[in-house]
Amino acid sequence: MTHLFIINPAAGSHDRTAEYTQAIEAQCGQRQLNYRIAVSQGPGECTRIAREAAQSGEEYRIYACGGDGTLNEVVQGAAGYENVAITVFSGGSGNDFVKIFDEPAAFFDLARLLDAQEDTFDLIRCNGDIALNICSVGLDARIGTDVSNYKRLPLLSGFRAYAASTVVNVIKGIQEHYVVQIDGQTIDGRQTMICACNGRFYGGGFNPVPEADPADGLLDVLIVKGISRLRVPGVVGKYKAGRYKELPQLVKHYKTKAVKIICDKVTPINVDGELRMAKEIVMEIAREKIRFFYPRGLSWKAKVLREV
């Protein structure tokens, strides 16, 4: 087996290539592992490197060295290949997917990642893209995909960038008209946002469906009805904290294989933090799966599931 480390120099607030390389060489050398390091030269490069490894037919463990964006690129290249398992060696500005685990900080520790166990996770197919975590349309999609525009500004790193994006997008507008087809129903009306969850966290701390299970073969879809600007803080606050059940008149929850959204115009879509545009959107459980490995002893099962 080969351990392949794909480093994204653009992840996070600064280029961590030297730090990653030092840690990789020390830990893998000590264990006399077969490993190699590849450094991305630009957008899409992580996908290409991961796909070439997957298509070789050899057994690989691939480490996405960065944040959620780097992990997303690696997933695109490795999805559906049974000879490849992936993980994230955290170091980007956003590390939302691994928050499903009871100790997300362990993904910063390469020694623990090298002593791993794995599970097979579902994936979301959103039109032509593959996603591991969460896809969304509406206010939260505009906020999430605009964040990168604010992170580059002084004093607006981290959550401040999300706050700035939220203010600007709330001013732009809260509601859009969508026709939503889900579980044999057609919902025709104005909505604030729609999300399809495989994972549980996105947007720097939003946790809309705390019980979402990335291995149950279903998406957890929330449809938030159109609300006024005055209601945004209260509704979004509960949505962010996973308290959607407290808003039964405004938020509908579905466990389903697929949802189709028809928009009046070409609309921004959040696909694991990446911006896509479309007028018709289908989010569904993908045919492809992904092997995901993580530090031994960690659990990703939601608390509500562990208590059953």
CSV table of C-alpha atoms in Angstrom, one decimal:
chain,number,residue,atom,x,y,z
A,1,MET,CA,0.0,0.0,0.0
A,2,THR,CA,1.1,3.5,-0.8
A,3,HIS,CA,0.4,6.5,1.4
A,4,LEU,CA,-0.2,9.5,-1.0
A,5,PHE,CA,-0.2,13.0,0.6
A,6,ILE,CA,-1.7,15.6,-1.7
A,7,ILE,CA,-0.8,19.1,-0.3
A,8,ASN,CA,-2.8,22.1,-1.3
A,9,PRO,CA,-0.6,25.2,-0.8
A,10,ALA,CA,-3.6,27.5,-1.2
A,11,ALA,CA,-5.5,26.0,1.8
A,12,GLY,CA,-5.8,28.1,4.9
A,13,SER,CA,-4.2,31.4,5.6
A,14,HIS,CA,-0.7,30.5,4.4
A,15,ASP,CA,1.3,27.9,2.5
A,16,ARG,CA,2.0,25.0,4.8
A,17,THR,CA,3.8,22.8,2.3
A,18,ALA,CA,7.1,22.9,4.4
A,19,GLU,CA,5.3,22.0,7.6
A,20,TYR,CA,3.3,19.2,6.0
A,21,THR,CA,6.4,17.8,4.3
A,22,GLN,CA,8.4,17.8,7.5
A,23,ALA,CA,5.7,16.0,9.5
A,24,ILE,CA,5.2,13.4,6.7
A,25,GLU,CA,8.8,12.6,6.2
A,26,ALA,CA,9.4,12.2,10.0
A,27,GLN,CA,6.3,10.0,10.7
A,28,CYS,CA,6.4,7.9,7.5
A,29,GLY,CA,10.2,7.5,7.6
A,30,GLN,CA,10.1,6.4,11.2
A,31,ARG,CA,7.5,3.7,10.3
A,32,GLN,CA,9.4,2.8,7.0
A,33,LEU,CA,6.2,3.3,5.0
A,34,ASN,CA,5.9,3.5,1.3
A,35,TYR,CA,4.8,7.1,0.7
A,36,ARG,CA,4.9,9.9,-1.7
A,37,ILE,CA,4.1,13.6,-1.6
A,38,ALA,CA,2.4,15.6,-4.4
A,39,VAL,CA,1.9,19.3,-4.3
A,40,SER,CA,-1.1,20.9,-6.1
A,41,GLN,CA,-0.2,23.5,-8.7
A,42,GLY,CA,-3.7,25.0,-9.0
A,43,PRO,CA,-7.5,24.3,-8.9
A,44,GLY,CA,-8.5,20.8,-10.0
A,45,GLU,CA,-4.9,19.4,-9.5
A,46,CYS,CA,-5.8,17.5,-6.3
A,47,THR,CA,-8.6,15.8,-8.3
A,48,ARG,CA,-6.3,14.8,-11.1
A,49,ILE,CA,-3.6,13.4,-8.8
A,50,ALA,CA,-6.2,11.4,-6.8
A,51,ARG,CA,-7.8,10.0,-9.9
A,52,GLU,CA,-4.5,8.9,-11.4
A,53,ALA,CA,-3.7,7.0,-8.2
A,54,ALA,CA,-7.2,5.5,-8.2
A,55,GLN,CA,-7.0,4.4,-11.8
A,56,SER,CA,-3.7,2.7,-11.3
A,57,GLY,CA,-5.5,-0.1,-9.6
A,58,GLU,CA,-2.9,-0.2,-6.7
A,59,GLU,CA,-4.0,0.1,-3.1
A,60,TYR,CA,-3.7,3.7,-1.9
A,61,ARG,CA,-4.4,5.7,1.2
A,62,ILE,CA,-4.8,9.3,0.1
A,63,TYR,CA,-4.4,12.2,2.6
A,64,ALA,CA,-6.0,15.5,1.6
A,65,CYS,CA,-3.6,18.0,3.2
A,66,GLY,CA,-5.7,21.1,3.7
A,67,GLY,CA,-9.3,21.9,4.5
A,68,ASP,CA,-12.7,21.1,3.2
A,69,GLY,CA,-12.0,22.4,-0.3
A,70,THR,CA,-8.9,20.1,-0.6
A,71,LEU,CA,-11.0,17.2,0.7
A,72,ASN,CA,-13.7,18.0,-1.9
A,73,GLU,CA,-11.2,17.9,-4.7
A,74,VAL,CA,-9.7,14.5,-3.6
A,75,VAL,CA,-13.2,13.1,-3.2
A,76,GLN,CA,-13.9,14.0,-6.9
A,77,GLY,CA,-10.9,12.0,-8.0
A,78,ALA,CA,-11.3,9.0,-5.7
A,79,ALA,CA,-15.1,8.5,-5.6
A,80,GLY,CA,-16.2,4.9,-6.5
A,81,TYR,CA,-12.7,3.4,-6.6
A,82,GLU,CA,-12.5,0.4,-4.1
A,83,ASN,CA,-8.7,0.4,-4.1
A,84,VAL,CA,-8.5,3.8,-2.6
A,85,ALA,CA,-9.3,5.2,0.9
A,86,ILE,CA,-9.1,8.9,1.7
A,87,THR,CA,-8.9,11.2,4.7
A,88,VAL,CA,-8.0,14.8,5.5
A,89,PHE,CA,-4.8,15.8,7.2
A,90,SER,CA,-6.3,19.0,8.5
A,91,GLY,CA,-4.8,22.4,7.9
A,92,GLY,CA,-7.2,24.6,6.0
A,93,SER,CA,-9.4,27.4,7.1
A,94,GLY,CA,-12.5,25.2,7.2
A,95,ASN,CA,-12.5,21.6,8.5
A,96,ASP,CA,-16.2,21.1,8.8
A,97,PHE,CA,-16.7,17.5,7.6
A,98,VAL,CA,-14.5,15.9,10.3
A,99,LYS,CA,-16.6,17.6,13.0
A,100,ILE,CA,-18.9,14.6,12.7
A,101,PHE,CA,-16.1,12.8,14.7
A,102,ASP,CA,-16.0,13.0,18.5
A,103,GLU,CA,-12.4,14.4,18.3
A,104,PRO,CA,-11.9,16.5,15.2
A,105,ALA,CA,-8.5,17.8,16.4
A,106,ALA,CA,-7.1,14.3,15.9
A,107,PHE,CA,-7.1,15.0,12.2
A,108,PHE,CA,-4.2,17.5,12.8
A,109,ASP,CA,-2.1,14.6,14.2
A,110,LEU,CA,-0.4,12.5,11.5
A,111,ALA,CA,0.8,9.9,14.0
A,112,ARG,CA,-2.8,9.2,14.9
A,113,LEU,CA,-4.0,9.2,11.2
A,114,LEU,CA,-1.4,6.6,10.3
A,115,ASP,CA,-2.9,4.3,12.9
A,116,ALA,CA,-6.3,4.3,11.3
A,117,GLN,CA,-9.6,2.5,10.9
A,118,GLU,CA,-12.1,3.1,8.1
A,119,ASP,CA,-15.7,3.1,7.1
A,120,THR,CA,-17.5,3.4,3.8
A,121,PHE,CA,-19.5,6.7,3.4
A,122,ASP,CA,-22.3,7.8,1.1
A,123,LEU,CA,-21.8,10.6,-1.4
A,124,ILE,CA,-24.1,13.2,-2.8
A,125,ARG,CA,-24.4,13.7,-6.6
A,126,CYS,CA,-25.5,17.3,-7.3
A,127,ASN,CA,-26.1,17.6,-11.1
A,128,GLY,CA,-22.6,16.7,-12.5
A,129,ASP,CA,-20.7,17.1,-9.2
A,130,ILE,CA,-19.9,14.8,-6.3
A,131,ALA,CA,-20.0,16.0,-2.7
A,132,LEU,CA,-19.2,14.3,0.6
A,133,ASN,CA,-20.8,16.7,3.1
A,134,ILE,CA,-23.6,19.1,2.4
A,135,CYS,CA,-25.2,20.8,-0.7
A,136,SER,CA,-27.6,23.7,-0.5
A,137,VAL,CA,-29.6,26.3,-2.4
A,138,GLY,CA,-30.9,29.7,-1.2
A,139,LEU,CA,-29.6,32.1,1.4
A,140,ASP,CA,-27.1,29.8,3.1
A,141,ALA,CA,-25.7,28.8,-0.3
A,142,ARG,CA,-25.1,32.5,-1.2
A,143,ILE,CA,-23.5,33.1,2.2
A,144,GLY,CA,-21.3,30.1,2.1
A,145,THR,CA,-20.0,30.5,-1.5
A,146,ASP,CA,-19.4,34.3,-1.0
A,147,VAL,CA,-17.3,33.8,2.1
A,148,SER,CA,-14.0,33.5,0.1
A,149,ASN,CA,-14.6,37.0,-1.1
A,150,TYR,CA,-14.4,38.3,2.4
A,151,LYS,CA,-11.6,36.1,3.8
A,152,ARG,CA,-9.1,38.1,1.8
A,153,LEU,CA,-10.0,41.3,3.5
A,154,PRO,CA,-8.1,42.5,6.7
A,155,LEU,CA,-9.7,41.5,10.0
A,156,LEU,CA,-12.3,39.2,8.3
A,157,SER,CA,-10.8,35.8,8.7
A,158,GLY,CA,-12.7,32.8,10.1
A,159,PHE,CA,-16.2,33.4,11.4
A,160,ARG,CA,-16.0,37.2,10.7
A,161,ALA,CA,-16.0,36.4,7.0
A,162,TYR,CA,-19.2,34.4,7.4
A,163,ALA,CA,-20.7,37.2,9.4
A,164,ALA,CA,-19.9,39.7,6.7
A,165,SER,CA,-21.2,37.5,4.0
A,166,THR,CA,-24.4,36.9,6.0
A,167,VAL,CA,-25.1,40.7,6.3
A,168,VAL,CA,-24.5,41.4,2.7
A,169,ASN,CA,-26.7,38.5,1.5
A,170,VAL,CA,-29.5,39.2,3.9
A,171,ILE,CA,-29.6,42.7,2.4
A,172,LYS,CA,-29.7,41.2,-1.1
A,173,GLY,CA,-32.8,39.2,-0.3
A,174,ILE,CA,-34.2,36.4,1.9
A,175,GLN,CA,-36.6,34.4,-0.3
A,176,GLU,CA,-36.7,32.9,-3.8
A,177,HIS,CA,-39.4,31.0,-5.6
A,178,TYR,CA,-38.6,27.3,-6.1
A,179,VAL,CA,-40.6,24.3,-7.2
A,180,VAL,CA,-39.3,21.4,-5.0
A,181,GLN,CA,-40.0,17.8,-5.9
A,182,ILE,CA,-39.4,15.4,-3.0
A,183,ASP,CA,-40.9,12.0,-1.9
A,184,GLY,CA,-43.7,12.2,-4.5
A,185,GLN,CA,-44.7,15.7,-3.4
A,186,THR,CA,-44.4,19.0,-5.3
A,187,ILE,CA,-43.9,22.1,-3.1
A,188,ASP,CA,-44.4,25.3,-5.1
A,189,GLY,CA,-43.6,28.4,-3.2
A,190,ARG,CA,-41.1,30.9,-1.8
A,191,GLN,CA,-38.3,29.4,0.3
A,192,THR,CA,-35.4,30.8,2.3
A,193,MET,CA,-33.1,27.8,1.9
A,194,ILE,CA,-32.9,24.1,1.1
A,195,CYS,CA,-30.1,21.9,2.3
A,196,ALA,CA,-29.3,18.2,1.6
A,197,CYS,CA,-27.1,16.7,4.4
A,198,ASN,CA,-24.8,13.7,4.2
A,199,GLY,CA,-22.5,15.1,6.9
A,200,ARG,CA,-23.5,17.4,9.7
A,201,PHE,CA,-21.4,20.6,9.7
A,202,TYR,CA,-20.8,23.3,7.2
A,203,GLY,CA,-20.4,27.1,6.9
A,204,GLY,CA,-17.9,27.3,9.7
A,205,GLY,CA,-20.2,25.9,12.4
A,206,PHE,CA,-23.7,25.4,11.0
A,207,ASN,CA,-25.1,22.0,12.3
A,208,PRO,CA,-28.6,21.8,10.7
A,209,VAL,CA,-29.3,18.1,11.1
A,210,PRO,CA,-27.3,16.7,14.1
A,211,GLU,CA,-28.6,13.2,13.5
A,212,ALA,CA,-27.5,13.0,9.8
A,213,ASP,CA,-25.8,9.7,9.1
A,214,PRO,CA,-23.3,9.5,6.2
A,215,ALA,CA,-23.7,5.8,5.9
A,216,ASP,CA,-27.5,5.3,6.0
A,217,GLY,CA,-28.1,5.6,2.2
A,218,LEU,CA,-30.3,8.6,2.7
A,219,LEU,CA,-30.1,12.4,2.6
A,220,ASP,CA,-31.5,14.6,5.4
A,221,VAL,CA,-33.2,17.5,3.6
A,222,LEU,CA,-34.4,20.6,5.3
A,223,ILE,CA,-36.7,23.1,3.5
A,224,VAL,CA,-37.0,26.4,5.2
A,225,LYS,CA,-40.0,28.5,4.1
A,226,GLY,CA,-39.7,32.1,3.1
A,227,ILE,CA,-39.3,34.4,6.1
A,228,SER,CA,-39.0,38.1,6.6
A,229,ARG,CA,-35.7,39.9,7.4
A,230,LEU,CA,-36.9,40.4,11.0
A,231,ARG,CA,-37.2,36.7,11.5
A,232,VAL,CA,-33.8,35.8,10.1
A,233,PRO,CA,-31.8,35.9,13.3
A,234,GLY,CA,-34.1,33.7,15.3
A,235,VAL,CA,-34.7,31.2,12.5
A,236,VAL,CA,-31.1,31.0,11.3
A,237,GLY,CA,-29.9,30.7,14.9
A,238,LYS,CA,-32.1,27.6,15.5
A,239,TYR,CA,-31.2,26.2,12.0
A,240,LYS,CA,-27.5,26.6,12.8
A,241,ALA,CA,-27.8,24.9,16.1
A,242,GLY,CA,-29.8,21.9,14.7
A,243,ARG,CA,-33.0,22.9,16.4
A,244,TYR,CA,-35.2,22.7,13.3
A,245,LYS,CA,-37.8,20.6,15.2
A,246,GLU,CA,-38.7,23.8,17.2
A,247,LEU,CA,-39.9,25.4,13.9
A,248,PRO,CA,-42.4,22.9,12.5
A,249,GLN,CA,-44.4,25.5,10.7
A,250,LEU,CA,-41.3,26.9,8.9
A,251,VAL,CA,-38.9,24.0,8.5
A,252,LYS,CA,-39.7,20.6,7.0
A,253,HIS,CA,-37.4,17.7,7.4
A,254,TYR,CA,-37.2,14.7,4.9
A,255,LYS,CA,-35.1,11.6,4.8
A,256,THR,CA,-35.0,10.7,1.2
A,257,LYS,CA,-32.9,9.5,-1.7
A,258,ALA,CA,-33.3,12.6,-3.9
A,259,VAL,CA,-34.7,16.1,-4.2
A,260,LYS,CA,-35.2,18.2,-7.3
A,261,ILE,CA,-35.3,22.0,-7.2
A,262,ILE,CA,-36.5,24.1,-10.2
A,263,CYS,CA,-35.6,27.7,-9.9
A,264,ASP,CA,-37.0,30.8,-11.8
A,265,LYS,CA,-33.4,31.8,-12.8
A,266,VAL,CA,-29.9,30.4,-12.7
A,267,THR,CA,-29.1,30.1,-9.0
A,268,PRO,CA,-26.0,29.7,-6.8
A,269,ILE,CA,-25.5,26.2,-5.4
A,270,ASN,CA,-23.2,25.3,-2.6
A,271,VAL,CA,-21.5,22.0,-3.3
A,272,ASP,CA,-19.3,21.3,-0.3
A,273,GLY,CA,-18.3,25.0,-0.2
A,274,GLU,CA,-17.8,25.2,-4.0
A,275,LEU,CA,-20.0,27.5,-6.1
A,276,ARG,CA,-22.0,26.0,-8.9
A,277,MET,CA,-24.8,27.7,-11.0
A,278,ALA,CA,-27.9,26.0,-12.4
A,279,LYS,CA,-31.6,26.5,-13.0
A,280,GLU,CA,-32.6,22.9,-12.3
A,281,ILE,CA,-30.8,21.1,-9.5
A,282,VAL,CA,-31.0,17.4,-8.5
A,283,MET,CA,-29.4,16.4,-5.3
A,284,GLU,CA,-29.4,12.6,-4.7
A,285,ILE,CA,-27.5,9.8,-3.1
A,286,ALA,CA,-24.7,8.9,-5.5
A,287,ARG,CA,-24.1,5.4,-6.9
A,288,GLU,CA,-20.5,5.9,-5.9
A,289,LYS,CA,-19.2,5.4,-2.3
A,290,ILE,CA,-16.0,6.5,-0.7
A,291,ARG,CA,-13.8,4.6,1.8
A,292,PHE,CA,-12.9,7.1,4.6
A,293,PHE,CA,-10.2,6.4,7.2
A,294,TYR,CA,-9.7,8.2,10.5
A,295,PRO,CA,-7.7,7.9,13.7
A,296,ARG,CA,-8.4,4.6,15.5
A,297,GLY,CA,-10.8,4.8,18.3
A,298,LEU,CA,-12.8,7.8,17.1
A,299,SER,CA,-16.5,7.6,16.6
A,300,TRP,CA,-18.6,9.5,14.0
A,301,LYS,CA,-22.0,8.2,15.2
A,302,ALA,CA,-24.4,10.9,16.2
A,303,LYS,CA,-25.1,11.0,19.9
A,304,VAL,CA,-28.8,10.4,19.3
A,305,LEU,CA,-27.8,7.2,17.5
A,306,ARG,CA,-25.4,6.0,20.1
A,307,GLU,CA,-28.0,6.3,22.8
A,308,VAL,CA,-30.5,4.0,21.0
